[in-house]
Amino acid sequence: MTTTVAAAQPSTATATGKVAVTPAAQATAQAVAAPAERLIVGYKSGAAEATSNSAASADAETKGKEAGENLDFTRRLGTGAALVDLGDSLGTKDVADVIARYRSDPQVAYAVPDRLNTPQADPNDTEYSKQWDLYEAKAGMNVPGAWPISTGSGVTVAVIDTGYVAHTDVAANIVAGYDFISDTAVSVDGDGRDSNPADPGDHYAANECGSGIPASDSSWHGTHVAGTIAAVANNSKGIAGIAYGAKISPLRVLGKCGGYDSDIIDAITWASGGTVTGVPANANVAKVINMSLGGSGACTSATQSAITAAVNRGTTVVVAAGNDNDNAAGYSPASCNNVITVAATGRSGSRASYSNYGSIVDISAPGGDMSTATANGIYSTLNSGTTTPSSESYAYYQGTSMATPHIVGLVALMKSANPSLTPAQIETAIKNNARALPGTCSGGCGAGLADATKTVQTVSAATTGTTFSNTTALSIPDNGAAVESSIAVSGRTGNAPSALQVGVDITHTYRGDLVIDLVAPDGSTYRLKSSSTSDSADNVNTTYTVDASSETVNGTWKLRVQDVAASDTGKLNSWKLTL
């Protein structure tokens, strides 16, 4: 029997168990993160508009006509800046366009939205102070700064785990799930698969799960994971979830002694909108899947197939690296492709001593390390029952199981802020915006410690940035020389964003023949797509995310496309840059 077990260590265990915005990205985020009704425009010394109200008014009228909007000079601020009224019907893209026009004027020193400020305070959840993993400067994931931008609203998260035991601090964010455990010896709820994902408990006696394996109380593992992701915030109770506006769909796959790959594969398929024989269609398709579970052995083709299909449907899959202080390459689903594999850090910011590691780890997140103190674990929702459900409670756990929902919560914040993000773009943005571990790591901890605020700011800015495009079609010669299409960017300041969006629309049979590069104004190249003999699908119609923060934004950017194999032809229909 091949079983998969939860990748967590409860508070009773004695073993030890995984940023600042660039100026250009920050300016963009400030400019377009939300609609605005007014702009504050500062003119350079010597400009007529800097002192003359009539000149400032005329300038507003001119720029309004250029943008197809009605702009009005309102008054002069104490600093000498002009307050310009935009009306009340402009969306974020319209505001961004007007700002871009002001900023392209050499007489303008700055143009920024007249932002609405509100009182700032920590959530009023009574146990929030115990959630160091969210807010502590040294090794927390910098979550609070992301909340003014996104709370995860509109995103459903599938927690593939032990199911869910009722808890009032999470209940408002629970939507329908499913019990995928088909073996009644594992399910211990008296039946096989059904629509009730309630967790009856996963306790077992000594030697019941294998010779030498000691007895264990029920873990309520899925409920702990769900609370970290989406516990209700500001309800004067308990904790705050990272994406407290998101919804949780609990999918039960783990019971007594673990769970079978076959059940997990069906859960992955169903969660992402696929069809599973005998199971009703999923009305709550997940944008992100949490799998805080794992087993020994590399990823099988069967599991990989389910994950690949889920990602192709647009669902991001996040998995635990494992708790064996070993190379994660020897564990599944940590070693699967197209997943975000998460290692655990402790409160000091070092890799937790239990956490798996290696080159396949993508990112680290707080997982807790209670070898020094229980309070250094991850505090979340639980149940007090040792075998069957009793009263709701809270407890500290540690493990890569606890690190994984931190990244899942971040993904939910990102998808809510920018629904167009693909799983690949999400992974890239999380890695690009991570910060160096504040502690140490041996063996490989991925791109560093995830930073929620920096990541959400970056992807939010990308949703409404100014778009420059080239719609002139260009033929791509079969097995021939590369062709290039140009876009001239002007009127911007500073460097390109760290999440530059490159939209590409190419018609081409057998797209595996194509190599696609972005060429920056200074000639630097960024590989967007490599050739592949196994990619037989047609056409390329997608958006790539590029960290171009080292490049000056103004200048001529090029898309370079080459067909490197014979027998298929096509054309570049259009491409665009969103800055």
PDB file of C-alpha atoms in Angstrom, residues 198-410:
ATOM      1  CA  ALA A 198     -16.069  16.496   7.561  1.00  0.00           C
ATOM      2  CA  ASP A 199     -13.016  15.238   9.433  1.00  0.00           C
ATOM      3  CA  PRO A 200     -14.030  12.440  11.856  1.00  0.00           C
ATOM      4  CA  GLY A 201     -10.489  12.159  13.213  1.00  0.00           C
ATOM      5  CA  ASP A 202      -7.404  10.315  11.980  1.00  0.00           C
ATOM      6  CA  HIS A 203      -6.148   8.769  15.252  1.00  0.00           C
ATOM      7  CA  TYR A 204      -4.611   5.307  15.328  1.00  0.00           C
ATOM      8  CA  ALA A 205      -3.205   2.837  17.835  1.00  0.00           C
ATOM      9  CA  ALA A 206       0.414   1.717  18.194  1.00  0.00           C
ATOM     10  CA  ASN A 207       1.530  -0.520  15.322  1.00  0.00           C
ATOM     11  CA  GLU A 208      -1.818  -0.042  13.529  1.00  0.00           C
ATOM     12  CA  CYS A 209      -0.133   1.857  10.696  1.00  0.00           C
ATOM     13  CA  GLY A 210       2.966  -0.316  10.603  1.00  0.00           C
ATOM     14  CA  SER A 211       5.297  -2.144  12.927  1.00  0.00           C
ATOM     15  CA  GLY A 212       7.015   0.206  15.335  1.00  0.00           C
ATOM     16  CA  ILE A 213       4.829   3.205  14.534  1.00  0.00           C
ATOM     17  CA  PRO A 214       3.543   4.654  17.826  1.00  0.00           C
ATOM     18  CA  ALA A 215      -0.040   5.644  18.519  1.00  0.00           C
ATOM     19  CA  SER A 216      -1.214   9.094  17.479  1.00  0.00           C
ATOM     20  CA  ASP A 217      -4.123  11.335  18.418  1.00  0.00           C
ATOM     21  CA  SER A 218      -6.261  12.911  15.711  1.00  0.00           C
ATOM     22  CA  SER A 219      -4.405  15.769  14.045  1.00  0.00           C
ATOM     23  CA  TRP A 220      -7.248  17.928  12.628  1.00  0.00           C
ATOM     24  CA  HIS A 221      -4.536  18.811  10.146  1.00  0.00           C
ATOM     25  CA  GLY A 222      -6.769  20.154   7.357  1.00  0.00           C
ATOM     26  CA  THR A 223      -8.461  22.565   9.754  1.00  0.00           C
ATOM     27  CA  HIS A 224      -5.118  23.956  10.927  1.00  0.00           C
ATOM     28  CA  VAL A 225      -4.084  24.505   7.304  1.00  0.00           C
ATOM     29  CA  ALA A 226      -7.429  26.121   6.420  1.00  0.00           C
ATOM     30  CA  GLY A 227      -7.142  28.596   9.300  1.00  0.00           C
ATOM     31  CA  THR A 228      -3.713  29.772   8.198  1.00  0.00           C
ATOM     32  CA  ILE A 229      -5.079  30.480   4.738  1.00  0.00           C
ATOM     33  CA  ALA A 230      -8.491  31.972   5.400  1.00  0.00           C
ATOM     34  CA  ALA A 231      -9.515  32.304   9.035  1.00  0.00           C
ATOM     35  CA  VAL A 232     -11.966  35.191   9.306  1.00  0.00           C
ATOM     36  CA  ALA A 233     -10.275  38.462  10.266  1.00  0.00           C
ATOM     37  CA  ASN A 234     -11.502  41.422  12.308  1.00  0.00           C
ATOM     38  CA  ASN A 235     -14.168  39.342  14.055  1.00  0.00           C
ATOM     39  CA  SER A 236     -12.722  39.963  17.533  1.00  0.00           C
ATOM     40  CA  LYS A 237     -11.925  36.287  17.748  1.00  0.00           C
ATOM     41  CA  GLY A 238      -8.930  33.993  17.313  1.00  0.00           C
ATOM     42  CA  ILE A 239      -6.604  34.539  14.366  1.00  0.00           C
ATOM     43  CA  ALA A 240      -6.494  36.247  10.978  1.00  0.00           C
ATOM     44  CA  GLY A 241      -6.024  34.216   7.796  1.00  0.00           C
ATOM     45  CA  ILE A 242      -3.460  35.366   5.249  1.00  0.00           C
ATOM     46  CA  ALA A 243      -6.173  35.574   2.575  1.00  0.00           C
ATOM     47  CA  TYR A 244      -9.094  36.143   4.913  1.00  0.00           C
ATOM     48  CA  GLY A 245     -11.383  37.160   2.047  1.00  0.00           C
ATOM     49  CA  ALA A 246     -10.867  33.870   0.183  1.00  0.00           C
ATOM     50  CA  LYS A 247     -13.008  30.728   0.386  1.00  0.00           C
ATOM     51  CA  ILE A 248     -11.841  27.234   1.352  1.00  0.00           C
ATOM     52  CA  SER A 249     -13.108  24.087  -0.362  1.00  0.00           C
ATOM     53  CA  PRO A 250     -12.027  21.161   1.877  1.00  0.00           C
ATOM     54  CA  LEU A 251     -11.244  17.947  -0.009  1.00  0.00           C
ATOM     55  CA  ARG A 252     -10.733  14.897   2.194  1.00  0.00           C
ATOM     56  CA  VAL A 253      -8.039  12.467   1.020  1.00  0.00           C
ATOM     57  CA  LEU A 254      -6.175  11.652   4.254  1.00  0.00           C
ATOM     58  CA  GLY A 255      -7.625   9.437   6.966  1.00  0.00           C
ATOM     59  CA  LYS A 256      -6.292   6.735   9.266  1.00  0.00           C
ATOM     60  CA  CYS A 257      -2.639   6.051   8.400  1.00  0.00           C
ATOM     61  CA  GLY A 258      -2.627   8.435   5.432  1.00  0.00           C
ATOM     62  CA  GLY A 259      -4.178   8.380   1.977  1.00  0.00           C
ATOM     63  CA  TYR A 260      -3.809   6.758  -1.424  1.00  0.00           C
ATOM     64  CA  ASP A 261      -2.334   8.427  -4.506  1.00  0.00           C
ATOM     65  CA  SER A 262      -5.462   7.467  -6.472  1.00  0.00           C
ATOM     66  CA  ASP A 263      -7.733   9.511  -4.194  1.00  0.00           C
ATOM     67  CA  ILE A 264      -5.344  12.457  -4.239  1.00  0.00           C
ATOM     68  CA  ILE A 265      -5.175  12.364  -8.046  1.00  0.00           C
ATOM     69  CA  ASP A 266      -8.963  12.517  -8.299  1.00  0.00           C
ATOM     70  CA  ALA A 267      -9.069  15.384  -5.784  1.00  0.00           C
ATOM     71  CA  ILE A 268      -6.524  17.375  -7.801  1.00  0.00           C
ATOM     72  CA  THR A 269      -8.532  16.772 -10.959  1.00  0.00           C
ATOM     73  CA  TRP A 270     -11.882  17.721  -9.434  1.00  0.00           C
ATOM     74  CA  ALA A 271     -10.560  20.756  -7.566  1.00  0.00           C
ATOM     75  CA  SER A 272      -9.232  22.279 -10.783  1.00  0.00           C
ATOM     76  CA  GLY A 273     -12.448  21.755 -12.741  1.00  0.00           C
ATOM     77  CA  GLY A 274     -11.747  18.357 -14.267  1.00  0.00           C
ATOM     78  CA  THR A 275     -14.209  15.482 -14.458  1.00  0.00           C
ATOM     79  CA  VAL A 276     -14.106  12.506 -12.068  1.00  0.00           C
ATOM     80  CA  THR A 277     -16.426   9.584 -12.782  1.00  0.00           C
ATOM     81  CA  GLY A 278     -19.135   9.259 -10.164  1.00  0.00           C
ATOM     82  CA  VAL A 279     -18.462  12.660  -8.618  1.00  0.00           C
ATOM     83  CA  PRO A 280     -20.772  15.637  -9.359  1.00  0.00           C
ATOM     84  CA  ALA A 281     -19.301  18.617 -11.202  1.00  0.00           C
ATOM     85  CA  ASN A 282     -17.411  21.028  -8.990  1.00  0.00           C
ATOM     86  CA  ALA A 283     -19.292  24.281  -8.454  1.00  0.00           C
ATOM     87  CA  ASN A 284     -16.327  25.821  -6.591  1.00  0.00           C
ATOM     88  CA  VAL A 285     -13.376  25.390  -8.948  1.00  0.00           C
ATOM     89  CA  ALA A 286     -10.177  26.361  -7.161  1.00  0.00           C
ATOM     90  CA  LYS A 287      -7.635  28.865  -8.418  1.00  0.00           C
ATOM     91  CA  VAL A 288      -5.028  27.374  -6.085  1.00  0.00           C
ATOM     92  CA  ILE A 289      -4.557  23.959  -4.475  1.00  0.00           C
ATOM     93  CA  ASN A 290      -2.868  23.384  -1.106  1.00  0.00           C
ATOM     94  CA  MET A 291      -1.210  19.982  -0.659  1.00  0.00           C
ATOM     95  CA  SER A 292       0.440  19.884   2.748  1.00  0.00           C
ATOM     96  CA  LEU A 293       1.152  16.185   2.381  1.00  0.00           C
ATOM     97  CA  GLY A 294       3.790  13.885   1.012  1.00  0.00           C
ATOM     98  CA  GLY A 295       5.317  10.456   0.773  1.00  0.00           C
ATOM     99  CA  SER A 296       8.690   8.955  -0.030  1.00  0.00           C
ATOM    100  CA  GLY A 297       9.644   8.303  -3.626  1.00  0.00           C
ATOM    101  CA  ALA A 298       9.874  10.574  -6.636  1.00  0.00           C
ATOM    102  CA  CYS A 299       6.780  11.949  -8.352  1.00  0.00           C
ATOM    103  CA  THR A 300       5.031   9.272 -10.418  1.00  0.00           C
ATOM    104  CA  SER A 301       3.700   9.755 -13.930  1.00  0.00           C
ATOM    105  CA  ALA A 302       0.179   9.266 -12.574  1.00  0.00           C
ATOM    106  CA  THR A 303       0.442  12.126 -10.079  1.00  0.00           C
ATOM    107  CA  GLN A 304       2.323  14.314 -12.542  1.00  0.00           C
ATOM    108  CA  SER A 305      -0.395  13.862 -15.134  1.00  0.00           C
ATOM    109  CA  ALA A 306      -3.055  15.144 -12.728  1.00  0.00           C
ATOM    110  CA  ILE A 307      -0.949  18.125 -11.681  1.00  0.00           C
ATOM    111  CA  THR A 308      -0.076  19.075 -15.256  1.00  0.00           C
ATOM    112  CA  ALA A 309      -3.746  18.960 -16.250  1.00  0.00           C
ATOM    113  CA  ALA A 310      -4.701  21.117 -13.255  1.00  0.00           C
ATOM    114  CA  VAL A 311      -2.070  23.726 -14.082  1.00  0.00           C
ATOM    115  CA  ASN A 312      -3.181  23.736 -17.728  1.00  0.00           C
ATOM    116  CA  ARG A 313      -6.670  24.576 -16.481  1.00  0.00           C
ATOM    117  CA  GLY A 314      -5.185  27.603 -14.727  1.00  0.00           C
ATOM    118  CA  THR A 315      -4.948  26.277 -11.160  1.00  0.00           C
ATOM    119  CA  THR A 316      -1.742  26.875  -9.203  1.00  0.00           C
ATOM    120  CA  VAL A 317      -0.560  23.842  -7.210  1.00  0.00           C
ATOM    121  CA  VAL A 318       1.469  24.436  -4.031  1.00  0.00           C
ATOM    122  CA  VAL A 319       3.058  21.513  -2.170  1.00  0.00           C
ATOM    123  CA  ALA A 320       5.086  20.834   0.970  1.00  0.00           C
ATOM    124  CA  ALA A 321       8.780  19.979   0.610  1.00  0.00           C
ATOM    125  CA  GLY A 322       8.548  17.417   3.439  1.00  0.00           C
ATOM    126  CA  ASN A 323       9.792  17.070   7.009  1.00  0.00           C
ATOM    127  CA  ASP A 324      12.670  14.570   6.752  1.00  0.00           C
ATOM    128  CA  ASN A 325      15.684  16.919   6.685  1.00  0.00           C
ATOM    129  CA  ASP A 326      16.436  15.351   3.325  1.00  0.00           C
ATOM    130  CA  ASN A 327      16.601  16.247  -0.350  1.00  0.00           C
ATOM    131  CA  ALA A 328      13.041  16.898  -1.484  1.00  0.00           C
ATOM    132  CA  ALA A 329      13.826  15.270  -4.847  1.00  0.00           C
ATOM    133  CA  GLY A 330      13.118  11.920  -3.192  1.00  0.00           C
ATOM    134  CA  TYR A 331       9.565  12.819  -2.144  1.00  0.00           C
ATOM    135  CA  SER A 332       6.213  13.324  -3.819  1.00  0.00           C
ATOM    136  CA  PRO A 333       4.482  15.590  -4.677  1.00  0.00           C
ATOM    137  CA  ALA A 334       7.441  17.824  -3.735  1.00  0.00           C
ATOM    138  CA  SER A 335       9.435  16.532  -6.717  1.00  0.00           C
ATOM    139  CA  CYS A 336       6.643  16.943  -9.270  1.00  0.00           C
ATOM    140  CA  ASN A 337       6.969  19.461 -12.089  1.00  0.00           C
ATOM    141  CA  ASN A 338       4.713  22.512 -12.413  1.00  0.00           C
ATOM    142  CA  VAL A 339       4.242  22.866  -8.651  1.00  0.00           C
ATOM    143  CA  ILE A 340       5.515  25.448  -6.166  1.00  0.00           C
ATOM    144  CA  THR A 341       7.518  23.434  -3.626  1.00  0.00           C
ATOM    145  CA  VAL A 342       7.766  25.088  -0.209  1.00  0.00           C
ATOM    146  CA  ALA A 343      10.426  24.642   2.468  1.00  0.00           C
ATOM    147  CA  ALA A 344       9.962  25.789   6.078  1.00  0.00           C
ATOM    148  CA  THR A 345      11.767  28.457   8.094  1.00  0.00           C
ATOM    149  CA  GLY A 346      11.666  29.082  11.819  1.00  0.00           C
ATOM    150  CA  ARG A 347      11.254  32.295  13.771  1.00  0.00           C
ATOM    151  CA  SER A 348      14.948  33.111  13.366  1.00  0.00           C
ATOM    152  CA  GLY A 349      14.632  32.986   9.593  1.00  0.00           C
ATOM    153  CA  SER A 350      16.809  29.898   9.161  1.00  0.00           C
ATOM    154  CA  ARG A 351      15.701  26.698   7.490  1.00  0.00           C
ATOM    155  CA  ALA A 352      13.834  24.654  10.074  1.00  0.00           C
ATOM    156  CA  SER A 353      15.966  21.652  10.988  1.00  0.00           C
ATOM    157  CA  TYR A 354      13.229  19.213   9.930  1.00  0.00           C
ATOM    158  CA  SER A 355      12.562  20.826   6.548  1.00  0.00           C
ATOM    159  CA  ASN A 356      13.506  19.095   3.324  1.00  0.00           C
ATOM    160  CA  TYR A 357      15.680  21.089   0.956  1.00  0.00           C
ATOM    161  CA  GLY A 358      17.305  20.922  -2.463  1.00  0.00           C
ATOM    162  CA  SER A 359      17.323  22.391  -5.938  1.00  0.00           C
ATOM    163  CA  ILE A 360      13.654  21.550  -6.513  1.00  0.00           C
ATOM    164  CA  VAL A 361      12.566  23.810  -3.635  1.00  0.00           C
ATOM    165  CA  ASP A 362      11.092  26.986  -5.091  1.00  0.00           C
ATOM    166  CA  ILE A 363      10.481  29.202  -2.080  1.00  0.00           C
ATOM    167  CA  SER A 364      10.582  29.252   1.722  1.00  0.00           C
ATOM    168  CA  ALA A 365       7.885  30.391   4.144  1.00  0.00           C
ATOM    169  CA  PRO A 366       7.369  30.328   7.916  1.00  0.00           C
ATOM    170  CA  GLY A 367       6.709  26.774   9.097  1.00  0.00           C
ATOM    171  CA  GLY A 368       7.762  27.179  12.702  1.00  0.00           C
ATOM    172  CA  ASP A 369      10.406  25.486  14.836  1.00  0.00           C
ATOM    173  CA  MET A 370       9.288  24.605  18.347  1.00  0.00           C
ATOM    174  CA  SER A 371      12.576  23.105  19.478  1.00  0.00           C
ATOM    175  CA  THR A 372      13.287  26.392  21.258  1.00  0.00           C
ATOM    176  CA  ALA A 373       9.746  27.340  22.357  1.00  0.00           C
ATOM    177  CA  THR A 374       6.204  26.271  21.561  1.00  0.00           C
ATOM    178  CA  ALA A 375       5.347  29.885  20.680  1.00  0.00           C
ATOM    179  CA  ASN A 376       7.811  29.649  17.781  1.00  0.00           C
ATOM    180  CA  GLY A 377       5.399  27.367  15.964  1.00  0.00           C
ATOM    181  CA  ILE A 378       2.531  28.366  13.670  1.00  0.00           C
ATOM    182  CA  TYR A 379      -0.674  29.177  15.545  1.00  0.00           C
ATOM    183  CA  SER A 380      -3.952  28.239  13.856  1.00  0.00           C
ATOM    184  CA  THR A 381      -7.412  26.731  14.210  1.00  0.00           C
ATOM    185  CA  LEU A 382      -7.837  23.209  15.616  1.00  0.00           C
ATOM    186  CA  ASN A 383     -10.082  20.947  17.720  1.00  0.00           C
ATOM    187  CA  SER A 384      -9.519  19.714  21.266  1.00  0.00           C
ATOM    188  CA  GLY A 385     -10.682  16.150  20.610  1.00  0.00           C
ATOM    189  CA  THR A 386      -7.979  13.498  20.939  1.00  0.00           C
ATOM    190  CA  THR A 387      -9.889  10.982  18.820  1.00  0.00           C
ATOM    191  CA  THR A 388     -13.270  12.297  17.644  1.00  0.00           C
ATOM    192  CA  PRO A 389     -14.299  15.960  17.374  1.00  0.00           C
ATOM    193  CA  SER A 390     -14.840  17.884  20.606  1.00  0.00           C
ATOM    194  CA  SER A 391     -14.690  21.657  21.183  1.00  0.00           C
ATOM    195  CA  GLU A 392     -12.950  24.008  18.794  1.00  0.00           C
ATOM    196  CA  SER A 393      -9.516  25.245  19.785  1.00  0.00           C
ATOM    197  CA  TYR A 394      -6.246  26.738  18.564  1.00  0.00           C
ATOM    198  CA  ALA A 395      -2.750  25.269  18.689  1.00  0.00           C
ATOM    199  CA  TYR A 396       0.834  25.703  17.540  1.00  0.00           C
ATOM    200  CA  TYR A 397       2.052  23.243  14.876  1.00  0.00           C
ATOM    201  CA  GLN A 398       5.295  23.094  12.933  1.00  0.00           C
ATOM    202  CA  GLY A 399       6.145  21.626   9.562  1.00  0.00           C
ATOM    203  CA  THR A 400       6.361  22.261   5.856  1.00  0.00           C
ATOM    204  CA  SER A 401       2.604  21.627   6.068  1.00  0.00           C
ATOM    205  CA  MET A 402       2.408  24.947   7.887  1.00  0.00           C
ATOM    206  CA  ALA A 403       4.721  26.730   5.437  1.00  0.00           C
ATOM    207  CA  THR A 404       2.707  25.631   2.393  1.00  0.00           C
ATOM    208  CA  PRO A 405      -0.551  27.437   3.313  1.00  0.00           C
ATOM    209  CA  HIS A 406       1.441  30.637   3.754  1.00  0.00           C
ATOM    210  CA  ILE A 407       2.310  30.497   0.059  1.00  0.00           C
ATOM    211  CA  VAL A 408      -1.206  29.384  -0.853  1.00  0.00           C
ATOM    212  CA  GLY A 409      -2.601  32.386   1.011  1.00  0.00           C
ATOM    213  CA  LEU A 410      -0.201  34.613  -0.906  1.00  0.00           C
TER     214      LEU A 410
END
